[in-house]
Amino acid sequence: MKLSENQEIVGDLKQILEDYDYLEYDEARPNRDKKFEGLSVRITSDAKRNVQVITDICHRLEKTTGRTYFFTYGGSYRGGDNLDEVWSYFTIREIELEKRSA
């Protein structure tokens, strides 16, 4: 099952995101990319941001679900070249135990 199909985990992420009024779960991402294996979150406003926010969200999701995740992030570079400040989305992916031990 794709991570985005697990409604319990998606619900947990959405609850965590309630603490960040400038972020929202991107429900359309898995539908746009059939090979997509993750949870996508996007910026909804021009809020000040840093990568530590993403790290905090991942850790909170790990604590809630008991699973291990990593993230990737990116965005429009029009606002500058410091990706720590200009990311417009991030994706949370699961580290599966059988893949880690291989």
mmCIF file of N, CA and C in Angstrom:
data_model
loop_
_atom_site.group_PDB
_atom_site.id
_atom_site.type_symbol
_atom_site.label_atom_id
_atom_site.label_comp_id
_atom_site.label_asym_id
_atom_site.label_seq_id
_atom_site.Cartn_x
_atom_site.Cartn_y
_atom_site.Cartn_z
ATOM 1 N N MET A 1 0.842 -1.176 0.000
ATOM 2 C CA MET A 1 0.000 0.000 0.000
ATOM 3 C C MET A 1 0.890 1.242 0.000
ATOM 4 N N LYS A 2 0.547 2.166 -0.862
ATOM 5 C CA LYS A 2 1.285 3.429 -0.891
ATOM 6 C C LYS A 2 1.016 4.190 0.401
ATOM 7 N N LEU A 3 2.001 4.938 0.835
ATOM 8 C CA LEU A 3 1.874 5.725 2.061
ATOM 9 C C LEU A 3 0.667 6.659 1.988
ATOM 10 N N SER A 4 0.446 7.246 0.835
ATOM 11 C CA SER A 4 -0.669 8.186 0.669
ATOM 12 C C SER A 4 -2.033 7.501 0.712
ATOM 13 N N GLU A 5 -2.061 6.185 0.608
ATOM 14 C CA GLU A 5 -3.320 5.437 0.687
ATOM 15 C C GLU A 5 -3.658 5.034 2.120
ATOM 16 N N ASN A 6 -2.724 5.216 3.040
ATOM 17 C CA ASN A 6 -2.959 4.871 4.437
ATOM 18 C C ASN A 6 -3.649 6.054 5.122
ATOM 19 N N GLN A 7 -4.961 5.964 5.226
ATOM 20 C CA GLN A 7 -5.739 7.090 5.733
ATOM 21 C C GLN A 7 -5.433 7.423 7.188
ATOM 22 N N GLU A 8 -4.982 6.449 7.964
ATOM 23 C CA GLU A 8 -4.619 6.721 9.359
ATOM 24 C C GLU A 8 -3.383 7.625 9.419
ATOM 25 N N ILE A 9 -2.379 7.300 8.623
ATOM 26 C CA ILE A 9 -1.160 8.111 8.600
ATOM 27 C C ILE A 9 -1.434 9.484 7.990
ATOM 28 N N VAL A 10 -2.213 9.524 6.922
ATOM 29 C CA VAL A 10 -2.575 10.812 6.320
ATOM 30 C C VAL A 10 -3.305 11.667 7.351
ATOM 31 N N GLY A 11 -4.213 11.063 8.097
ATOM 32 C CA GLY A 11 -4.938 11.789 9.149
ATOM 33 C C GLY A 11 -4.007 12.298 10.231
ATOM 34 N N ASP A 12 -3.025 11.474 10.616
ATOM 35 C CA ASP A 12 -2.041 11.901 11.622
ATOM 36 C C ASP A 12 -1.259 13.110 11.118
ATOM 37 N N LEU A 13 -0.831 13.063 9.849
ATOM 38 C CA LEU A 13 -0.086 14.185 9.279
ATOM 39 C C LEU A 13 -0.951 15.439 9.244
ATOM 40 N N LYS A 14 -2.185 15.308 8.808
ATOM 41 C CA LYS A 14 -3.075 16.472 8.749
ATOM 42 C C LYS A 14 -3.268 17.094 10.131
ATOM 43 N N GLN A 15 -3.353 16.252 11.147
ATOM 44 C CA GLN A 15 -3.510 16.774 12.509
ATOM 45 C C GLN A 15 -2.255 17.542 12.935
ATOM 46 N N ILE A 16 -1.087 17.029 12.622
ATOM 47 C CA ILE A 16 0.164 17.716 12.931
ATOM 48 C C ILE A 16 0.219 19.057 12.202
ATOM 49 N N LEU A 17 -0.203 19.062 10.939
ATOM 50 C CA LEU A 17 -0.134 20.279 10.132
ATOM 51 C C LEU A 17 -1.072 21.374 10.622
ATOM 52 N N GLU A 18 -2.031 21.029 11.455
ATOM 53 C CA GLU A 18 -2.919 22.048 12.017
ATOM 54 C C GLU A 18 -2.139 23.083 12.832
ATOM 55 N N ASP A 19 -0.947 22.720 13.305
ATOM 56 C CA ASP A 19 -0.097 23.642 14.067
ATOM 57 C C ASP A 19 0.701 24.589 13.168
ATOM 58 N N TYR A 20 0.569 24.421 11.858
ATOM 59 C CA TYR A 20 1.317 25.228 10.889
ATOM 60 C C TYR A 20 0.312 25.790 9.895
ATOM 61 N N ASP A 21 -0.152 27.001 10.130
ATOM 62 C CA ASP A 21 -1.228 27.554 9.316
ATOM 63 C C ASP A 21 -0.833 27.849 7.874
ATOM 64 N N TYR A 22 0.442 27.747 7.540
ATOM 65 C CA TYR A 22 0.903 28.009 6.185
ATOM 66 C C TYR A 22 1.245 26.737 5.410
ATOM 67 N N LEU A 23 0.913 25.575 5.983
ATOM 68 C CA LEU A 23 1.181 24.297 5.335
ATOM 69 C C LEU A 23 -0.107 23.504 5.192
ATOM 70 N N GLU A 24 -0.191 22.723 4.111
ATOM 71 C CA GLU A 24 -1.325 21.814 3.980
ATOM 72 C C GLU A 24 -0.906 20.571 3.212
ATOM 73 N N TYR A 25 -1.571 19.474 3.542
ATOM 74 C CA TYR A 25 -1.334 18.216 2.849
ATOM 75 C C TYR A 25 -1.804 18.361 1.404
ATOM 76 N N ASP A 26 -0.989 17.938 0.464
ATOM 77 C CA ASP A 26 -1.306 18.046 -0.961
ATOM 78 C C ASP A 26 -1.922 16.726 -1.418
ATOM 79 N N GLU A 27 -3.231 16.629 -1.329
ATOM 80 C CA GLU A 27 -3.943 15.401 -1.678
ATOM 81 C C GLU A 27 -3.867 15.092 -3.166
ATOM 82 N N ALA A 28 -3.643 16.071 -3.987
ATOM 83 C CA ALA A 28 -3.628 15.870 -5.432
ATOM 84 C C ALA A 28 -2.327 15.234 -5.919
ATOM 85 N N ARG A 29 -1.247 15.363 -5.192
ATOM 86 C CA ARG A 29 0.067 14.890 -5.660
ATOM 87 C C ARG A 29 0.073 13.409 -6.036
ATOM 88 N N PRO A 30 -0.423 12.513 -5.188
ATOM 89 C CA PRO A 30 -0.401 11.096 -5.578
ATOM 90 C C PRO A 30 -1.236 10.819 -6.829
ATOM 91 N N ASN A 31 -2.258 11.591 -7.076
ATOM 92 C CA ASN A 31 -3.087 11.391 -8.262
ATOM 93 C C ASN A 31 -2.399 11.885 -9.527
ATOM 94 N N ARG A 32 -1.515 12.892 -9.392
ATOM 95 C CA ARG A 32 -0.786 13.419 -10.548
ATOM 96 C C ARG A 32 0.359 12.500 -10.950
ATOM 97 N N ASP A 33 0.939 11.813 -9.990
ATOM 98 C CA ASP A 33 2.115 10.977 -10.224
ATOM 99 C C ASP A 33 1.826 9.582 -9.690
ATOM 100 N N LYS A 34 1.485 8.662 -10.559
ATOM 101 C CA LYS A 34 1.067 7.316 -10.147
ATOM 102 C C LYS A 34 2.187 6.545 -9.439
ATOM 103 N N LYS A 35 3.447 6.891 -9.685
ATOM 104 C CA LYS A 35 4.566 6.211 -9.028
ATOM 105 C C LYS A 35 4.915 6.848 -7.683
ATOM 106 N N PHE A 36 4.224 7.922 -7.340
ATOM 107 C CA PHE A 36 4.526 8.681 -6.125
ATOM 108 C C PHE A 36 4.339 7.817 -4.891
ATOM 109 N N GLU A 37 5.344 7.745 -4.056
ATOM 110 C CA GLU A 37 5.319 6.962 -2.829
ATOM 111 C C GLU A 37 5.628 7.849 -1.635
ATOM 112 N N GLY A 38 4.759 8.760 -1.313
ATOM 113 C CA GLY A 38 5.028 9.624 -0.180
ATOM 114 C C GLY A 38 3.850 10.512 0.139
ATOM 115 N N LEU A 39 4.073 11.381 1.103
ATOM 116 C CA LEU A 39 3.079 12.356 1.529
ATOM 117 C C LEU A 39 3.620 13.730 1.193
ATOM 118 N N SER A 40 2.902 14.458 0.386
ATOM 119 C CA SER A 40 3.365 15.764 -0.056
ATOM 120 C C SER A 40 2.676 16.874 0.736
ATOM 121 N N VAL A 41 3.464 17.855 1.141
ATOM 122 C CA VAL A 41 2.956 19.011 1.884
ATOM 123 C C VAL A 41 3.399 20.255 1.132
ATOM 124 N N ARG A 42 2.485 21.204 1.002
ATOM 125 C CA ARG A 42 2.836 22.423 0.271
ATOM 126 C C ARG A 42 2.591 23.665 1.117
ATOM 127 N N ILE A 43 3.278 24.727 0.729
ATOM 128 C CA ILE A 43 3.131 26.028 1.362
ATOM 129 C C ILE A 43 1.864 26.689 0.823
ATOM 130 N N THR A 44 1.081 27.280 1.701
ATOM 131 C CA THR A 44 -0.148 27.943 1.259
ATOM 132 C C THR A 44 -0.053 29.460 1.329
ATOM 133 N N SER A 45 1.038 29.965 1.876
ATOM 134 C CA SER A 45 1.217 31.415 1.939
ATOM 135 C C SER A 45 2.701 31.732 1.847
ATOM 136 N N ASP A 46 3.031 32.988 1.843
ATOM 137 C CA ASP A 46 4.419 33.416 1.725
ATOM 138 C C ASP A 46 5.071 33.537 3.101
ATOM 139 N N ALA A 47 4.882 32.540 3.930
ATOM 140 C CA ALA A 47 5.391 32.576 5.301
ATOM 141 C C ALA A 47 6.898 32.358 5.341
ATOM 142 N N LYS A 48 7.524 32.887 6.371
ATOM 143 C CA LYS A 48 8.944 32.633 6.604
ATOM 144 C C LYS A 48 9.089 31.168 6.984
ATOM 145 N N ARG A 49 10.093 30.507 6.483
ATOM 146 C CA ARG A 49 10.232 29.076 6.727
ATOM 147 C C ARG A 49 11.688 28.659 6.853
ATOM 148 N N ASN A 50 11.895 27.510 7.433
ATOM 149 C CA ASN A 50 13.209 26.896 7.446
ATOM 150 C C ASN A 50 13.044 25.380 7.485
ATOM 151 N N VAL A 51 14.084 24.676 7.154
ATOM 152 C CA VAL A 51 14.022 23.225 7.033
ATOM 153 C C VAL A 51 13.753 22.563 8.384
ATOM 154 N N GLN A 52 14.081 23.203 9.474
ATOM 155 C CA GLN A 52 13.840 22.618 10.790
ATOM 156 C C GLN A 52 12.356 22.299 10.992
ATOM 157 N N VAL A 53 11.477 23.081 10.396
ATOM 158 C CA VAL A 53 10.032 22.822 10.477
ATOM 159 C C VAL A 53 9.727 21.438 9.904
ATOM 160 N N ILE A 54 10.311 21.118 8.762
ATOM 161 C CA ILE A 54 10.078 19.819 8.136
ATOM 162 C C ILE A 54 10.603 18.706 9.030
ATOM 163 N N THR A 55 11.792 18.891 9.576
ATOM 164 C CA THR A 55 12.371 17.903 10.477
ATOM 165 C C THR A 55 11.454 17.670 11.670
ATOM 166 N N ASP A 56 10.952 18.736 12.250
ATOM 167 C CA ASP A 56 10.047 18.621 13.398
ATOM 168 C C ASP A 56 8.782 17.849 13.039
ATOM 169 N N ILE A 57 8.212 18.129 11.877
ATOM 170 C CA ILE A 57 7.001 17.436 11.436
ATOM 171 C C ILE A 57 7.280 15.949 11.243
ATOM 172 N N CYS A 58 8.410 15.615 10.628
ATOM 173 C CA CYS A 58 8.784 14.206 10.444
ATOM 174 C C CYS A 58 8.921 13.495 11.781
ATOM 175 N N HIS A 59 9.588 14.131 12.736
ATOM 176 C CA HIS A 59 9.774 13.515 14.057
ATOM 177 C C HIS A 59 8.441 13.322 14.768
ATOM 178 N N ARG A 60 7.561 14.284 14.646
ATOM 179 C CA ARG A 60 6.240 14.153 15.269
ATOM 180 C C ARG A 60 5.447 13.013 14.624
ATOM 181 N N LEU A 61 5.540 12.873 13.303
ATOM 182 C CA LEU A 61 4.849 11.797 12.615
ATOM 183 C C LEU A 61 5.434 10.442 13.007
ATOM 184 N N GLU A 62 6.747 10.378 13.152
ATOM 185 C CA GLU A 62 7.395 9.136 13.598
ATOM 186 C C GLU A 62 6.910 8.740 14.988
ATOM 187 N N LYS A 63 6.854 9.708 15.866
ATOM 188 C CA LYS A 63 6.415 9.444 17.239
ATOM 189 C C LYS A 63 4.961 8.965 17.263
ATOM 190 N N THR A 64 4.124 9.560 16.430
ATOM 191 C CA THR A 64 2.707 9.211 16.384
ATOM 192 C C THR A 64 2.466 7.840 15.759
ATOM 193 N N THR A 65 3.193 7.524 14.687
ATOM 194 C CA THR A 65 2.914 6.299 13.927
ATOM 195 C C THR A 65 3.831 5.127 14.282
ATOM 196 N N GLY A 66 4.971 5.412 14.910
ATOM 197 C CA GLY A 66 5.918 4.344 15.209
ATOM 198 C C GLY A 66 6.688 3.874 13.984
ATOM 199 N N ARG A 67 6.683 4.655 12.943
ATOM 200 C CA ARG A 67 7.404 4.340 11.707
ATOM 201 C C ARG A 67 8.537 5.334 11.521
ATOM 202 N N THR A 68 9.441 5.039 10.578
ATOM 203 C CA THR A 68 10.589 5.900 10.327
ATOM 204 C C THR A 68 10.456 6.541 8.947
ATOM 205 N N TYR A 69 10.722 7.853 8.896
ATOM 206 C CA TYR A 69 10.545 8.612 7.661
ATOM 207 C C TYR A 69 11.786 9.421 7.325
ATOM 208 N N PHE A 70 11.880 9.819 6.070
ATOM 209 C CA PHE A 70 12.850 10.810 5.630
ATOM 210 C C PHE A 70 12.099 11.782 4.737
ATOM 211 N N PHE A 71 12.715 12.901 4.413
ATOM 212 C CA PHE A 71 12.023 13.883 3.591
ATOM 213 C C PHE A 71 12.937 14.444 2.516
ATOM 214 N N THR A 72 12.291 14.960 1.498
ATOM 215 C CA THR A 72 12.971 15.745 0.478
ATOM 216 C C THR A 72 12.183 17.043 0.354
ATOM 217 N N TYR A 73 12.839 18.077 -0.088
ATOM 218 C CA TYR A 73 12.142 19.351 -0.218
ATOM 219 C C TYR A 73 12.683 20.115 -1.412
ATOM 220 N N GLY A 74 11.899 21.051 -1.888
ATOM 221 C CA GLY A 74 12.307 21.840 -3.036
ATOM 222 C C GLY A 74 11.346 22.987 -3.246
ATOM 223 N N GLY A 75 11.546 23.655 -4.342
ATOM 224 C CA GLY A 75 10.638 24.752 -4.624
ATOM 225 C C GLY A 75 11.163 25.701 -5.657
ATOM 226 N N SER A 76 10.520 26.817 -5.699
ATOM 227 C CA SER A 76 10.864 27.872 -6.633
ATOM 228 C C SER A 76 12.066 28.643 -6.094
ATOM 229 N N TYR A 77 13.048 28.845 -6.926
ATOM 230 C CA TYR A 77 14.256 29.549 -6.500
ATOM 231 C C TYR A 77 14.210 31.031 -6.839
ATOM 232 N N ARG A 78 13.050 31.531 -7.229
ATOM 233 C CA ARG A 78 12.919 32.939 -7.593
ATOM 234 C C ARG A 78 13.201 33.869 -6.420
ATOM 235 N N GLY A 79 12.945 33.406 -5.206
ATOM 236 C CA GLY A 79 13.101 34.267 -4.041
ATOM 237 C C GLY A 79 14.513 34.332 -3.507
ATOM 238 N N GLY A 80 15.410 33.559 -4.056
ATOM 239 C CA GLY A 80 16.776 33.547 -3.580
ATOM 240 C C GLY A 80 17.387 32.184 -3.795
ATOM 241 N N ASP A 81 18.612 32.011 -3.352
ATOM 242 C CA ASP A 81 19.274 30.732 -3.588
ATOM 243 C C ASP A 81 19.426 29.898 -2.317
ATOM 244 N N ASN A 82 18.910 30.360 -1.202
ATOM 245 C CA ASN A 82 18.993 29.606 0.042
ATOM 246 C C ASN A 82 17.766 28.699 0.144
ATOM 247 N N LEU A 83 17.944 27.427 -0.235
ATOM 248 C CA LEU A 83 16.815 26.504 -0.243
ATOM 249 C C LEU A 83 16.210 26.330 1.140
ATOM 250 N N ASP A 84 16.994 26.570 2.184
ATOM 251 C CA ASP A 84 16.478 26.504 3.545
ATOM 252 C C ASP A 84 15.323 27.483 3.735
ATOM 253 N N GLU A 85 15.306 28.551 2.988
ATOM 254 C CA GLU A 85 14.290 29.591 3.147
ATOM 255 C C GLU A 85 13.249 29.621 2.034
ATOM 256 N N VAL A 86 13.557 29.071 0.854
ATOM 257 C CA VAL A 86 12.651 29.263 -0.280
ATOM 258 C C VAL A 86 11.876 28.011 -0.685
ATOM 259 N N TRP A 87 11.975 26.912 0.050
ATOM 260 C CA TRP A 87 11.234 25.715 -0.350
ATOM 261 C C TRP A 87 9.735 25.998 -0.348
ATOM 262 N N SER A 88 9.047 25.353 -1.279
ATOM 263 C CA SER A 88 7.604 25.545 -1.375
ATOM 264 C C SER A 88 6.824 24.248 -1.185
ATOM 265 N N TYR A 89 7.537 23.146 -1.058
ATOM 266 C CA TYR A 89 6.886 21.870 -0.785
ATOM 267 C C TYR A 89 7.909 20.922 -0.167
ATOM 268 N N PHE A 90 7.403 19.875 0.460
ATOM 269 C CA PHE A 90 8.266 18.788 0.891
ATOM 270 C C PHE A 90 7.495 17.488 0.812
ATOM 271 N N THR A 91 8.242 16.403 0.742
ATOM 272 C CA THR A 91 7.650 15.082 0.632
ATOM 273 C C THR A 91 8.210 14.206 1.732
ATOM 274 N N ILE A 92 7.327 13.532 2.428
ATOM 275 C CA ILE A 92 7.710 12.599 3.483
ATOM 276 C C ILE A 92 7.588 11.196 2.912
ATOM 277 N N ARG A 93 8.659 10.428 3.054
ATOM 278 C CA ARG A 93 8.676 9.044 2.580
ATOM 279 C C ARG A 93 9.074 8.136 3.735
ATOM 280 N N GLU A 94 8.605 6.908 3.661
ATOM 281 C CA GLU A 94 8.887 5.959 4.735
ATOM 282 C C GLU A 94 10.161 5.180 4.437
ATOM 283 N N ILE A 95 10.945 4.938 5.479
ATOM 284 C CA ILE A 95 12.097 4.045 5.398
ATOM 285 C C ILE A 95 11.588 2.688 5.846
ATOM 286 N N GLU A 96 11.480 1.764 4.924
ATOM 287 C CA GLU A 96 10.953 0.447 5.239
ATOM 288 C C GLU A 96 12.061 -0.416 5.821
ATOM 289 N N LEU A 97 11.748 -1.147 6.878
ATOM 290 C CA LEU A 97 12.751 -1.931 7.597
ATOM 291 C C LEU A 97 13.496 -2.921 6.703
ATOM 292 N N GLU A 98 12.790 -3.624 5.828
ATOM 293 C CA GLU A 98 13.466 -4.606 4.980
ATOM 294 C C GLU A 98 14.432 -3.939 4.029
ATOM 295 N N LYS A 99 14.180 -2.688 3.610
ATOM 296 C CA LYS A 99 15.097 -1.971 2.735
ATOM 297 C C LYS A 99 16.303 -1.468 3.508
ATOM 298 N N ARG A 100 16.118 -1.117 4.789
ATOM 299 C CA ARG A 100 17.231 -0.617 5.583
ATOM 300 C C ARG A 100 18.225 -1.714 5.899
ATOM 301 N N SER A 101 17.772 -2.969 6.069
ATOM 302 C CA SER A 101 18.664 -4.052 6.460
ATOM 303 C C SER A 101 19.333 -4.712 5.271
ATOM 304 N N ALA A 102 18.930 -4.358 4.059
ATOM 305 C CA ALA A 102 19.505 -4.974 2.846
ATOM 306 C C ALA A 102 20.893 -4.456 2.560
#
